[in-house]
Every structure is written in structure tokens, then in C-alpha cells.
PDB file of C-alpha atoms in Angstrom:
ATOM      1  CA  MET A   1     190.571 113.163  77.846  1.00 39.00           C
ATOM      2  CA  ALA A   2     189.806 109.500  78.544  1.00 54.00           C
ATOM      3  CA  MET A   3     191.371 107.830  81.546  1.00 64.00           C
ATOM      4  CA  VAL A   4     191.730 104.055  81.470  1.00 78.00           C
ATOM      5  CA  TRP A   5     190.567 102.257  84.606  1.00 89.00           C
ATOM      6  CA  THR A   6     193.576 100.353  85.948  1.00 92.00           C
ATOM      7  CA  ARG A   7     192.192  98.771  89.141  1.00 95.00           C
ATOM      8  CA  ARG A   8     191.617  95.052  88.591  1.00 96.00           C
ATOM      9  CA  HIS A   9     189.996  94.304  91.962  1.00 97.00           C
ATOM     10  CA  ILE A  10     187.702  96.404  94.167  1.00 98.00           C
ATOM     11  CA  LEU A  11     188.266  95.130  97.701  1.00 98.00           C
ATOM     12  CA  SER A  12     188.284  98.313  99.807  1.00 98.00           C
ATOM     13  CA  LEU A  13     187.765 102.053  99.486  1.00 97.00           C
ATOM     14  CA  ALA A  14     190.726 102.822 101.762  1.00 94.00           C
ATOM     15  CA  ASP A  15     193.075 103.447  98.831  1.00 93.00           C
ATOM     16  CA  PHE A  16     190.609 104.811  96.271  1.00 96.00           C
ATOM     17  CA  THR A  17     191.820 107.975  94.552  1.00 94.00           C
ATOM     18  CA  PRO A  18     189.673 111.071  93.896  1.00 93.00           C
ATOM     19  CA  ASN A  19     189.887 110.301  90.150  1.00 94.00           C
ATOM     20  CA  GLU A  20     188.553 106.787  90.765  1.00 96.00           C
ATOM     21  CA  TYR A  21     185.658 108.093  92.863  1.00 97.00           C
ATOM     22  CA  ASP A  22     184.736 110.654  90.218  1.00 96.00           C
ATOM     23  CA  GLY A  23     185.124 108.034  87.491  1.00 95.00           C
ATOM     24  CA  VAL A  24     182.628 105.742  89.239  1.00 97.00           C
ATOM     25  CA  LEU A  25     180.219 108.640  89.856  1.00 97.00           C
ATOM     26  CA  GLN A  26     180.323 109.811  86.237  1.00 96.00           C
ATOM     27  CA  THR A  27     179.947 106.291  84.845  1.00 96.00           C
ATOM     28  CA  ALA A  28     177.052 105.548  87.211  1.00 97.00           C
ATOM     29  CA  ALA A  29     175.325 108.753  86.078  1.00 97.00           C
ATOM     30  CA  SER A  30     175.528 107.501  82.474  1.00 95.00           C
ATOM     31  CA  PHE A  31     174.021 104.150  83.434  1.00 96.00           C
ATOM     32  CA  ARG A  32     171.272 105.818  85.476  1.00 96.00           C
ATOM     33  CA  GLU A  33     170.237 107.469  82.205  1.00 94.00           C
ATOM     34  CA  VAL A  34     170.237 104.027  80.529  1.00 94.00           C
ATOM     35  CA  LEU A  35     168.003 102.643  83.297  1.00 94.00           C
ATOM     36  CA  GLY A  36     165.498 105.404  82.581  1.00 92.00           C
ATOM     37  CA  ARG A  37     165.035 104.273  78.976  1.00 93.00           C
ATOM     38  CA  ARG A  38     162.359 101.952  77.712  1.00 92.00           C
ATOM     39  CA  THR A  39     165.075  99.464  76.690  1.00 92.00           C
ATOM     40  CA  LYS A  40     167.263  99.207  79.762  1.00 92.00           C
ATOM     41  CA  LYS A  41     169.961  96.972  78.323  1.00 94.00           C
ATOM     42  CA  VAL A  42     173.322  97.778  76.726  1.00 95.00           C
ATOM     43  CA  PRO A  43     175.811  95.321  75.153  1.00 95.00           C
ATOM     44  CA  ALA A  44     178.822  96.631  77.127  1.00 95.00           C
ATOM     45  CA  LEU A  45     179.762  93.266  78.698  1.00 96.00           C
ATOM     46  CA  GLN A  46     178.299  90.918  76.111  1.00 95.00           C
ATOM     47  CA  GLY A  47     180.190  87.622  76.166  1.00 94.00           C
ATOM     48  CA  GLN A  48     181.628  88.179  79.657  1.00 96.00           C
ATOM     49  CA  VAL A  49     180.700  86.004  82.640  1.00 97.00           C
ATOM     50  CA  VAL A  50     179.980  87.437  86.087  1.00 98.00           C
ATOM     51  CA  ALA A  51     179.851  84.930  88.967  1.00 98.00           C
ATOM     52  CA  ASN A  52     177.993  86.012  92.099  1.00 97.00           C
ATOM     53  CA  LEU A  53     179.615  83.994  94.893  1.00 96.00           C
ATOM     54  CA  PHE A  54     177.541  84.823  97.948  1.00 95.00           C
ATOM     55  CA  PHE A  55     178.736  82.621 100.788  1.00 93.00           C
ATOM     56  CA  GLU A  56     176.593  84.690 103.156  1.00 91.00           C
ATOM     57  CA  PRO A  57     172.828  85.180 102.695  1.00 86.00           C
ATOM     58  CA  SER A  58     171.840  88.355 100.885  1.00 89.00           C
ATOM     59  CA  THR A  59     168.809  89.509  98.961  1.00 88.00           C
ATOM     60  CA  ARG A  60     169.146  93.103  97.840  1.00 91.00           C
ATOM     61  CA  THR A  61     172.910  93.168  97.203  1.00 95.00           C
ATOM     62  CA  ARG A  62     172.890  89.888  95.255  1.00 95.00           C
ATOM     63  CA  ASN A  63     169.829  90.863  93.218  1.00 96.00           C
ATOM     64  CA  SER A  64     171.300  94.291  92.551  1.00 97.00           C
ATOM     65  CA  PHE A  65     174.556  92.814  91.194  1.00 98.00           C
ATOM     66  CA  GLU A  66     172.683  90.216  89.143  1.00 97.00           C
ATOM     67  CA  LEU A  67     170.419  92.852  87.598  1.00 97.00           C
ATOM     68  CA  ALA A  68     173.415  95.123  86.938  1.00 98.00           C
ATOM     69  CA  ALA A  69     175.248  92.330  85.118  1.00 98.00           C
ATOM     70  CA  LYS A  70     172.180  91.464  83.026  1.00 97.00           C
ATOM     71  CA  ARG A  71     171.591  95.124  82.117  1.00 97.00           C
ATOM     72  CA  LEU A  72     175.159  95.085  80.727  1.00 97.00           C
ATOM     73  CA  SER A  73     174.348  91.889  78.740  1.00 96.00           C
ATOM     74  CA  ALA A  74     176.786  89.724  80.731  1.00 97.00           C
ATOM     75  CA  ASP A  75     176.100  86.071  81.483  1.00 97.00           C
ATOM     76  CA  THR A  76     175.662  85.368  85.189  1.00 97.00           C
ATOM     77  CA  LEU A  77     176.436  82.410  87.424  1.00 96.00           C
ATOM     78  CA  ASN A  78     174.937  82.364  90.909  1.00 93.00           C
ATOM     79  CA  PHE A  79     176.454  80.399  93.770  1.00 89.00           C
ATOM     80  CA  THR A  80     174.304  79.125  96.648  1.00 79.00           C
ATOM     81  CA  PRO A  81     176.335  77.659  99.540  1.00 76.00           C
ATOM     82  CA  GLY A  82     173.588  75.366 100.833  1.00 67.00           C
ATOM     83  CA  SER A  83     173.468  73.344  97.614  1.00 58.00           C
ATOM     84  CA  SER A  84     177.167  73.594  96.776  1.00 58.00           C
ATOM     85  CA  SER A  85     180.174  71.326  97.193  1.00 61.00           C
ATOM     86  CA  LEU A  86     181.202  73.369 100.244  1.00 63.00           C
ATOM     87  CA  SER A  87     178.867  71.129 102.202  1.00 57.00           C
ATOM     88  CA  LYS A  88     180.950  68.193 100.946  1.00 61.00           C
ATOM     89  CA  GLY A  89     184.232  69.646 102.149  1.00 69.00           C
ATOM     90  CA  GLU A  90     185.368  71.740  99.180  1.00 81.00           C
ATOM     91  CA  THR A  91     187.398  74.818 100.149  1.00 90.00           C
ATOM     92  CA  ILE A  92     186.391  78.350  99.214  1.00 92.00           C
ATOM     93  CA  LEU A  93     189.463  78.725  96.984  1.00 94.00           C
ATOM     94  CA  ASP A  94     188.629  75.473  95.194  1.00 93.00           C
ATOM     95  CA  THR A  95     185.101  76.779  94.631  1.00 93.00           C
ATOM     96  CA  ALA A  96     186.514  79.978  93.131  1.00 95.00           C
ATOM     97  CA  LYS A  97     188.863  77.968  90.899  1.00 96.00           C
ATOM     98  CA  THR A  98     185.907  75.898  89.683  1.00 94.00           C
ATOM     99  CA  TYR A  99     184.155  79.078  88.549  1.00 96.00           C
ATOM    100  CA  LEU A 100     187.416  80.229  86.962  1.00 97.00           C
ATOM    101  CA  ALA A 101     187.501  76.998  84.958  1.00 97.00           C
ATOM    102  CA  MET A 102     183.974  77.782  83.718  1.00 96.00           C
ATOM    103  CA  GLY A 103     185.322  80.933  82.067  1.00 97.00           C
ATOM    104  CA  THR A 104     184.347  83.504  84.682  1.00 98.00           C
ATOM    105  CA  ASP A 105     185.652  87.023  84.003  1.00 97.00           C
ATOM    106  CA  MET A 106     184.491  88.698  87.219  1.00 98.00           C
ATOM    107  CA  MET A 107     183.693  87.352  90.677  1.00 98.00           C
ATOM    108  CA  VAL A 108     181.449  89.227  93.094  1.00 98.00           C
ATOM    109  CA  ILE A 109     182.224  87.849  96.561  1.00 98.00           C
ATOM    110  CA  ARG A 110     180.266  88.159  99.799  1.00 97.00           C
ATOM    111  CA  HIS A 111     181.367  86.317 102.937  1.00 95.00           C
ATOM    112  CA  GLU A 112     180.766  86.545 106.663  1.00 93.00           C
ATOM    113  CA  GLN A 113     184.539  86.439 107.305  1.00 94.00           C
ATOM    114  CA  ALA A 114     186.712  89.497 106.637  1.00 96.00           C
ATOM    115  CA  GLY A 115     189.433  88.965 104.062  1.00 97.00           C
ATOM    116  CA  VAL A 116     187.862  86.212 101.931  1.00 97.00           C
ATOM    117  CA  PRO A 117     187.473  88.387  98.778  1.00 98.00           C
ATOM    118  CA  MET A 118     191.104  89.457  99.121  1.00 98.00           C
ATOM    119  CA  ALA A 119     192.257  85.844  99.512  1.00 97.00           C
ATOM    120  CA  ILE A 120     190.377  84.888  96.337  1.00 98.00           C
ATOM    121  CA  ALA A 121     191.798  87.899  94.473  1.00 98.00           C
ATOM    122  CA  GLN A 122     195.335  86.957  95.546  1.00 98.00           C
ATOM    123  CA  GLU A 123     194.785  83.368  94.393  1.00 97.00           C
ATOM    124  CA  MET A 124     193.517  84.562  90.998  1.00 98.00           C
ATOM    125  CA  ASP A 125     196.600  86.787  90.648  1.00 97.00           C
ATOM    126  CA  ARG A 126     198.880  83.925  91.696  1.00 97.00           C
ATOM    127  CA  LEU A 127     197.359  81.750  88.989  1.00 97.00           C
ATOM    128  CA  GLY A 128     197.857  84.487  86.419  1.00 97.00           C
ATOM    129  CA  ALA A 129     194.114  84.574  85.765  1.00 96.00           C
ATOM    130  CA  LYS A 130     192.767  87.838  84.378  1.00 93.00           C
ATOM    131  CA  VAL A 131     189.795  87.684  86.702  1.00 97.00           C
ATOM    132  CA  SER A 132     188.509  90.727  88.597  1.00 97.00           C
ATOM    133  CA  VAL A 133     187.212  90.304  92.142  1.00 98.00           C
ATOM    134  CA  LEU A 134     184.699  92.684  93.703  1.00 98.00           C
ATOM    135  CA  ASN A 135     184.058  92.663  97.439  1.00 98.00           C
ATOM    136  CA  ALA A 136     180.281  92.639  98.031  1.00 98.00           C
ATOM    137  CA  GLY A 137     180.737  92.695 101.813  1.00 97.00           C
ATOM    138  CA  ASP A 138     183.151  90.741 103.976  1.00 97.00           C
ATOM    139  CA  GLY A 139     182.537  90.340 107.693  1.00 93.00           C
ATOM    140  CA  GLN A 140     183.208  93.509 109.643  1.00 92.00           C
ATOM    141  CA  HIS A 141     185.693  94.756 107.038  1.00 95.00           C
ATOM    142  CA  GLU A 142     184.098  96.680 104.155  1.00 97.00           C
ATOM    143  CA  HIS A 143     181.255  96.929 101.660  1.00 98.00           C
ATOM    144  CA  PRO A 144     182.700  99.099  98.853  1.00 98.00           C
ATOM    145  CA  SER A 145     179.738  99.092  96.469  1.00 98.00           C
ATOM    146  CA  GLN A 146     177.406 100.225  99.268  1.00 98.00           C
ATOM    147  CA  GLY A 147     179.763 103.063 100.168  1.00 98.00           C
ATOM    148  CA  LEU A 148     179.905 104.100  96.517  1.00 98.00           C
ATOM    149  CA  LEU A 149     176.150 103.958  96.000  1.00 98.00           C
ATOM    150  CA  ASP A 150     175.637 106.068  99.135  1.00 98.00           C
ATOM    151  CA  LEU A 151     178.154 108.587  97.766  1.00 98.00           C
ATOM    152  CA  PHE A 152     176.394 108.559  94.384  1.00 98.00           C
ATOM    153  CA  THR A 153     172.977 109.046  96.003  1.00 98.00           C
ATOM    154  CA  ILE A 154     174.172 112.087  97.965  1.00 98.00           C
ATOM    155  CA  CYS A 155     176.162 113.674  95.117  1.00 98.00           C
ATOM    156  CA  SER A 156     173.267 113.122  92.673  1.00 98.00           C
ATOM    157  CA  LEU A 157     170.954 115.002  95.018  1.00 97.00           C
ATOM    158  CA  LEU A 158     173.371 117.956  94.973  1.00 97.00           C
ATOM    159  CA  ASP A 159     173.903 117.844  91.187  1.00 98.00           C
ATOM    160  CA  ALA A 160     171.910 115.270  89.232  1.00 95.00           C
ATOM    161  CA  GLU A 161     173.661 115.998  85.937  1.00 95.00           C
ATOM    162  CA  SER A 162     177.225 115.884  87.213  1.00 96.00           C
ATOM    163  CA  PRO A 163     177.651 114.059  90.552  1.00 97.00           C
ATOM    164  CA  ARG A 164     181.240 114.551  91.731  1.00 96.00           C
ATOM    165  CA  LEU A 165     183.385 114.409  94.818  1.00 95.00           C
ATOM    166  CA  GLU A 166     183.883 118.148  95.330  1.00 96.00           C
ATOM    167  CA  LEU A 167     180.162 118.685  96.020  1.00 97.00           C
ATOM    168  CA  LEU A 168     180.544 117.283  99.526  1.00 96.00           C
ATOM    169  CA  ALA A 169     183.476 119.445 100.639  1.00 94.00           C
ATOM    170  CA  GLY A 170     182.539 121.067 103.945  1.00 93.00           C
ATOM    171  CA  LYS A 171     179.231 119.193 104.307  1.00 97.00           C
ATOM    172  CA  LYS A 172     178.405 117.604 107.662  1.00 98.00           C
ATOM    173  CA  ILE A 173     177.345 113.971 107.547  1.00 98.00           C
ATOM    174  CA  ALA A 174     176.232 112.046 110.639  1.00 98.00           C
ATOM    175  CA  ILE A 175     176.492 108.241 110.731  1.00 98.00           C
ATOM    176  CA  VAL A 176     174.452 106.882 113.626  1.00 98.00           C
ATOM    177  CA  GLY A 177     174.160 103.386 115.047  1.00 95.00           C
ATOM    178  CA  ASP A 178     176.083 100.136 115.231  1.00 92.00           C
ATOM    179  CA  ILE A 179     179.417 101.394 113.903  1.00 93.00           C
ATOM    180  CA  LEU A 180     181.371  98.511 115.450  1.00 90.00           C
ATOM    181  CA  HIS A 181     179.767  95.717 113.407  1.00 89.00           C
ATOM    182  CA  SER A 182     179.112  97.734 110.256  1.00 92.00           C
ATOM    183  CA  ARG A 183     181.170  97.133 107.105  1.00 94.00           C
ATOM    184  CA  VAL A 184     179.006  99.833 105.508  1.00 96.00           C
ATOM    185  CA  ALA A 185     180.233 102.385 108.052  1.00 95.00           C
ATOM    186  CA  ARG A 186     183.864 101.544 107.336  1.00 95.00           C
ATOM    187  CA  SER A 187     183.461 102.017 103.587  1.00 96.00           C
ATOM    188  CA  ASN A 188     181.514 105.246 104.088  1.00 96.00           C
ATOM    189  CA  ILE A 189     184.158 106.642 106.435  1.00 94.00           C
ATOM    190  CA  TRP A 190     186.788 106.185 103.703  1.00 94.00           C
ATOM    191  CA  SER A 191     184.664 107.598 100.876  1.00 95.00           C
ATOM    192  CA  LEU A 192     183.146 110.553 102.739  1.00 95.00           C
ATOM    193  CA  THR A 193     186.377 111.753 104.344  1.00 92.00           C
ATOM    194  CA  ALA A 194     187.940 111.611 100.861  1.00 92.00           C
ATOM    195  CA  THR A 195     185.364 114.185  99.754  1.00 91.00           C
ATOM    196  CA  GLY A 196     186.456 116.700 102.391  1.00 90.00           C
ATOM    197  CA  ALA A 197     183.214 116.240 104.336  1.00 94.00           C
ATOM    198  CA  GLU A 198     182.985 116.326 108.121  1.00 95.00           C
ATOM    199  CA  VAL A 199     181.876 112.865 109.232  1.00 96.00           C
ATOM    200  CA  HIS A 200     180.373 112.542 112.701  1.00 96.00           C
ATOM    201  CA  LEU A 201     179.956 109.028 114.123  1.00 97.00           C
ATOM    202  CA  ALA A 202     177.416 108.537 116.914  1.00 97.00           C
ATOM    203  CA  GLY A 203     176.493 105.463 118.916  1.00 95.00           C
ATOM    204  CA  PRO A 204     176.628 103.860 122.346  1.00 93.00           C
ATOM    205  CA  PRO A 205     180.211 103.342 123.628  1.00 91.00           C
ATOM    206  CA  THR A 206     179.749  99.559 123.209  1.00 89.00           C
ATOM    207  CA  LEU A 207     179.061 100.052 119.485  1.00 91.00           C
ATOM    208  CA  LEU A 208     181.515 102.899 118.815  1.00 92.00           C
ATOM    209  CA  PRO A 209     185.013 102.164 120.152  1.00 85.00           C
ATOM    210  CA  LEU A 210     187.669 104.888 120.252  1.00 83.00           C
ATOM    211  CA  LEU A 211     189.730 103.104 117.590  1.00 79.00           C
ATOM    212  CA  PHE A 212     187.403 104.482 114.898  1.00 80.00           C
ATOM    213  CA  GLY A 213     188.916 107.898 115.505  1.00 73.00           C
ATOM    214  CA  GLU A 214     192.086 106.695 113.774  1.00 72.00           C
ATOM    215  CA  CYS A 215     190.293 106.090 110.451  1.00 70.00           C
ATOM    216  CA  GLY A 216     190.292 109.775 109.564  1.00 61.00           C
ATOM    217  CA  ASN A 217     194.030 110.320 109.957  1.00 64.00           C
ATOM    218  CA  GLY A 218     195.562 112.001 106.935  1.00 64.00           C
ATOM    219  CA  ARG A 219     192.245 112.434 105.109  1.00 69.00           C
ATOM    220  CA  GLU A 220     190.857 115.559 103.485  1.00 69.00           C
ATOM    221  CA  GLY A 221     187.793 115.558 105.699  1.00 71.00           C
ATOM    222  CA  LYS A 222     187.582 115.239 109.449  1.00 89.00           C
ATOM    223  CA  LEU A 223     186.180 112.461 111.605  1.00 93.00           C
ATOM    224  CA  PHE A 224     184.472 113.002 114.962  1.00 94.00           C
ATOM    225  CA  LEU A 225     183.123 110.523 117.533  1.00 95.00           C
ATOM    226  CA  HIS A 226     180.100 111.094 119.785  1.00 96.00           C
ATOM    227  CA  TRP A 227     178.438 108.874 122.356  1.00 95.00           C
ATOM    228  CA  LYS A 228     175.308 111.009 122.267  1.00 96.00           C
ATOM    229  CA  VAL A 229     173.363 111.572 119.079  1.00 98.00           C
ATOM    230  CA  GLU A 230     172.570 115.277 119.471  1.00 98.00           C
ATOM    231  CA  PRO A 231     176.072 116.719 118.747  1.00 98.00           C
ATOM    232  CA  ALA A 232     176.331 114.550 115.646  1.00 98.00           C
ATOM    233  CA  LEU A 233     172.978 115.776 114.308  1.00 98.00           C
ATOM    234  CA  GLN A 234     173.542 119.466 115.053  1.00 98.00           C
ATOM    235  CA  ASP A 235     173.505 121.293 111.684  1.00 98.00           C
ATOM    236  CA  ALA A 236     173.998 118.037 109.758  1.00 98.00           C
ATOM    237  CA  ASP A 237     173.329 118.072 106.003  1.00 98.00           C
ATOM    238  CA  PHE A 238     172.849 114.283 105.789  1.00 98.00           C
ATOM    239  CA  VAL A 239     172.100 111.592 108.367  1.00 98.00           C
ATOM    240  CA  MET A 240     172.876 107.946 107.750  1.00 98.00           C
ATOM    241  CA  ALA A 241     171.290 105.474 110.152  1.00 97.00           C
ATOM    242  CA  LEU A 242     172.853 102.011 110.376  1.00 96.00           C
ATOM    243  CA  ARG A 243     171.004  98.790 110.971  1.00 90.00           C
ATOM    244  CA  LEU A 244     171.619  97.132 114.330  1.00 86.00           C
ATOM    245  CA  GLN A 245     173.610  94.070 113.278  1.00 69.00           C
ATOM    246  CA  LYS A 246     171.811  91.641 115.551  1.00 67.00           C
ATOM    247  CA  GLU A 247     173.150  88.615 113.680  1.00 57.00           C
ATOM    248  CA  ARG A 248     176.756  89.746 114.306  1.00 51.00           C
ATOM    249  CA  MET A 249     176.320  91.315 117.703  1.00 56.00           C
ATOM    250  CA  GLY A 250     177.599  89.764 120.893  1.00 58.00           C
ATOM    251  CA  GLN A 251     175.437  89.649 123.975  1.00 63.00           C
ATOM    252  CA  HIS A 252     174.722  92.557 126.335  1.00 72.00           C
ATOM    253  CA  LEU A 253     175.920  95.371 124.067  1.00 78.00           C
ATOM    254  CA  LEU A 254     172.544  97.103 124.395  1.00 80.00           C
ATOM    255  CA  PRO A 255     169.979  97.073 127.210  1.00 76.00           C
ATOM    256  CA  SER A 256     167.076  96.870 124.721  1.00 81.00           C
ATOM    257  CA  LEU A 257     166.011  97.949 121.239  1.00 83.00           C
ATOM    258  CA  ARG A 258     163.444 100.254 122.830  1.00 88.00           C
ATOM    259  CA  GLU A 259     166.113 102.058 124.824  1.00 89.00           C
ATOM    260  CA  TYR A 260     168.331 102.284 121.753  1.00 91.00           C
ATOM    261  CA  HIS A 261     165.535 104.009 119.846  1.00 93.00           C
ATOM    262  CA  GLN A 262     164.956 106.436 122.711  1.00 95.00           C
ATOM    263  CA  LEU A 263     168.638 107.398 122.814  1.00 94.00           C
ATOM    264  CA  PHE A 264     169.762 107.086 119.173  1.00 96.00           C
ATOM    265  CA  GLY A 265     166.720 106.562 116.960  1.00 96.00           C
ATOM    266  CA  ILE A 266     166.268 109.076 114.123  1.00 97.00           C
ATOM    267  CA  THR A 267     162.909 110.821 114.545  1.00 97.00           C
ATOM    268  CA  ARG A 268     161.265 113.986 113.242  1.00 96.00           C
ATOM    269  CA  ASP A 269     162.003 115.773 116.518  1.00 97.00           C
ATOM    270  CA  ARG A 270     165.690 114.875 116.331  1.00 97.00           C
ATOM    271  CA  LEU A 271     165.913 116.072 112.732  1.00 97.00           C
ATOM    272  CA  LYS A 272     165.049 119.574 113.958  1.00 98.00           C
ATOM    273  CA  LEU A 273     168.667 119.760 115.122  1.00 98.00           C
ATOM    274  CA  CYS A 274     169.842 119.331 111.527  1.00 98.00           C
ATOM    275  CA  LYS A 275     169.892 121.697 108.574  1.00 98.00           C
ATOM    276  CA  PRO A 276     166.361 122.448 107.239  1.00 97.00           C
ATOM    277  CA  HIS A 277     166.876 120.416 104.053  1.00 97.00           C
ATOM    278  CA  VAL A 278     168.488 117.412 105.756  1.00 98.00           C
ATOM    279  CA  LYS A 279     168.121 114.011 104.089  1.00 98.00           C
ATOM    280  CA  VAL A 280     168.170 110.582 105.743  1.00 98.00           C
ATOM    281  CA  LEU A 281     169.824 107.431 104.392  1.00 98.00           C
ATOM    282  CA  HIS A 282     169.878 103.796 105.523  1.00 96.00           C
ATOM    283  CA  PRO A 283     171.684 100.857 103.859  1.00 94.00           C
ATOM    284  CA  GLY A 284     168.753  98.534 104.586  1.00 88.00           C
ATOM    285  CA  PRO A 285     167.020  96.433 105.539  1.00 89.00           C
ATOM    286  CA  VAL A 286     165.562  98.782 108.162  1.00 92.00           C
ATOM    287  CA  ASN A 287     164.410  97.729 111.611  1.00 90.00           C
ATOM    288  CA  ARG A 288     161.367 100.005 111.638  1.00 92.00           C
ATOM    289  CA  GLY A 289     160.929 101.932 114.842  1.00 93.00           C
ATOM    290  CA  VAL A 290     164.468 101.116 115.981  1.00 92.00           C
ATOM    291  CA  GLU A 291     167.022 102.998 113.862  1.00 95.00           C
ATOM    292  CA  ILE A 292     164.436 105.255 112.201  1.00 96.00           C
ATOM    293  CA  SER A 293     160.838 106.008 113.113  1.00 95.00           C
ATOM    294  CA  SER A 294     158.529 104.249 110.674  1.00 93.00           C
ATOM    295  CA  ASP A 295     156.749 107.385 109.448  1.00 94.00           C
ATOM    296  CA  LEU A 296     160.043 109.146 108.723  1.00 95.00           C
ATOM    297  CA  MET A 297     161.316 106.221 106.663  1.00 92.00           C
ATOM    298  CA  ASP A 298     158.364 106.597 104.271  1.00 92.00           C
ATOM    299  CA  ASP A 299     158.475 110.406 104.071  1.00 95.00           C
ATOM    300  CA  ALA A 300     159.870 111.404 100.665  1.00 94.00           C
ATOM    301  CA  GLN A 301     160.651 114.884 101.992  1.00 95.00           C
ATOM    302  CA  PHE A 302     163.432 113.439 104.135  1.00 97.00           C
ATOM    303  CA  SER A 303     164.129 109.838 103.125  1.00 96.00           C
ATOM    304  CA  LEU A 304     166.590 108.846 100.368  1.00 97.00           C
ATOM    305  CA  ILE A 305     166.214 105.117 101.049  1.00 95.00           C
ATOM    306  CA  SER A 306     164.376 104.264  97.822  1.00 93.00           C
ATOM    307  CA  GLN A 307     166.885 106.360  95.834  1.00 95.00           C
ATOM    308  CA  GLN A 308     169.691 104.321  97.401  1.00 96.00           C
ATOM    309  CA  VAL A 309     168.198 101.116  96.004  1.00 94.00           C
ATOM    310  CA  THR A 310     167.889 102.650  92.521  1.00 93.00           C
ATOM    311  CA  SER A 311     171.407 104.075  92.757  1.00 96.00           C
ATOM    312  CA  GLY A 312     172.688 100.615  93.676  1.00 96.00           C
ATOM    313  CA  VAL A 313     171.961  99.150  90.241  1.00 97.00           C
ATOM    314  CA  ALA A 314     173.562 102.084  88.377  1.00 98.00           C
ATOM    315  CA  VAL A 315     176.676 102.068  90.585  1.00 98.00           C
ATOM    316  CA  ARG A 316     177.109  98.295  90.322  1.00 98.00           C
ATOM    317  CA  MET A 317     176.706  98.535  86.552  1.00 98.00           C
ATOM    318  CA  ALA A 318     179.466 101.149  86.608  1.00 97.00           C
ATOM    319  CA  LEU A 319     181.786  98.966  88.687  1.00 98.00           C
ATOM    320  CA  LEU A 320     181.280  95.877  86.530  1.00 98.00           C
ATOM    321  CA  TYR A 321     181.696  97.951  83.373  1.00 97.00           C
ATOM    322  CA  LEU A 322     184.951  99.552  84.555  1.00 96.00           C
ATOM    323  CA  MET A 323     186.374  96.269  85.815  1.00 96.00           C
ATOM    324  CA  GLY A 324     185.339  94.653  82.547  1.00 94.00           C
ATOM    325  CA  GLY A 325     187.555  96.955  80.504  1.00 85.00           C
ATOM    326  CA  GLY A 326     185.531 100.120  80.113  1.00 65.00           C
ATOM    327  CA  LYS A 327     187.066 103.580  79.846  1.00 51.00           C
ATOM    328  CA  LEU A 328     186.380 106.815  81.670  1.00 50.00           C
ATOM    329  CA  HIS A 329     185.627 109.836  79.488  1.00 42.00           C
TER     330      HIS A 329
END
């Protein structure tokens, strides 16, 4: 029985339903099969326009969305703030309305300030424009597509043919690092607790405030906080290391990167605490030798980092397709 996708905007995973998660996972699995073909293009969004409005620098997320749109045969518009009218005093909402006037159907928004994608979505709704807005990362708020591609990567490992939410029920997942500044961590907390998984956050007290304990309230899974890495890793099925957000970090939150690696870095020795078949993820880019030891990052026995990049295109194709009027089967 087909279920029509009814969500116009994707701004946060906080209110995603299990059906929506499974719908994204199933659709992404279909597009992963497309990406494995010799001809990697489908006409699903032919005639639609996707505008990538990246007010904050990005390489992999922007390229991933652009490739996803092109694989779906959509036309793309790419915004670069340095050469835009923003430098001449134009507001962000005026910029969005300019792209609306060009016939944009979907806007993919990334901004260093939390709430900008939501503000643009609200303005589009106020104008009565049938434009979908997708949050590609806003400040320290959320990064929904990254959370979904991480979920897809993990579920695909457990069942490549039919990745689905229920596969993670009862699994232990450790998220280690700079939780405080990480929009990726926030999105993953929402998605992974929705699966019924146990999510263990670990980091120095300066990077893991107590307030994160409230995120798991009322969820299927459970959320635990640790200020030492060992309890989080004990018997973990998956370990997600987070990049130290040096560009967003205030001063004096860490003594040094070397000390951070000694206390919280993911190494082969530390993985011995985990389940034998543990896998390691990282949203990238990786600070080698800081969050993860360099040799471990390149070890295909443990690392899912390259799979995350591949998953990113399939998941972003799925999101654009569903927002563009596709159906779930």
C-alpha cells in the first residue's frame, strides 16, 4: 500500500515519525541500486529546480546535494555568498525570494545561524509558495540529512536489502566527542532514540553539558551521558566519533588536541571494549589522529566512513524525490 509523503519541509528530525524514517530508508535503498547502474540518472525530478543556498562554506554536503539533484534530472542553482548581493546589503529572505522568482521548487539551506532554514520555510509558506525547504545544517541546531544518512549506513549494514528502523532496537551506539557544538549529534540523538537503540554520549564536561540528557525524554530508546569514554564504548555495536568543531568552539574548552586524543580518541585498543564486530562512523571531515587514529580510519574492517559518503548521495536523492512529490511504496 503506497503512502503519500506529506511533509513539505525537512527542518529537524525531532518530530519525524517511524513511517517517515522507514520511508526515507526504503527510498534511499532504491536509489542506491540506481547509483550502482551504468546509467546513474533517472528522470524523477525532470523540470524541477533545486537551489542550493549555502550561506556557510561546505564541500561534501553541497556537492552531495548537487549530485543527488542531477542524478534525479533536476536543474540546479548554486548560491555563493561571497559573490552574491548579500555583500551589498540584501537580506537572506530577499535572497530566498529572488530564487523563488526564478522558479525554484526546492531550497537546500545551510547557514551558520540556527533557525535560518525555518525562517525561510515560514516565509515561503506565508507567501503561499509551494516551495520545499531542506535544512542542510544550521548552526548548533540540526543536520537532518546527515542523521538520516548515518541511520541508512547502519541499517544497510544490518540488512542491505531492506534497511529499516526496527533493526536497531536494543543496539548500543556510542557518540563520542564535541557534542555541544555538533548539529550532527543532535539529529542523530533524535533518529537513533526513535529506533529503540541505547545511545551513549561521551565527551569532556565542557563539550557535553547535562542538558543533553533531556533529549531522550519520551523516546523509545534511552540516552546516557558519560564524561569518560570507556563506559560508552563498553559492548557498543557502533561508535560514532564527532569532529572537534574548532571553528565554532570558544576558547579554553580543551587543554590540547593531544590530550583530547589520549582521553577520548577512538583507537584499536579502545575498540576492544566494544562488541567484536563493532563499526566506526564519522561525519567528516576527520581530524586524523585526534578523534580517530589514522590507521583505524582507513581500516575497512572497522570503518564505515566511505560508506557514509556513498550513502549520502542515495539518502539526499530520496529526500529530494519525496519532497518533490514522490510516493512511498
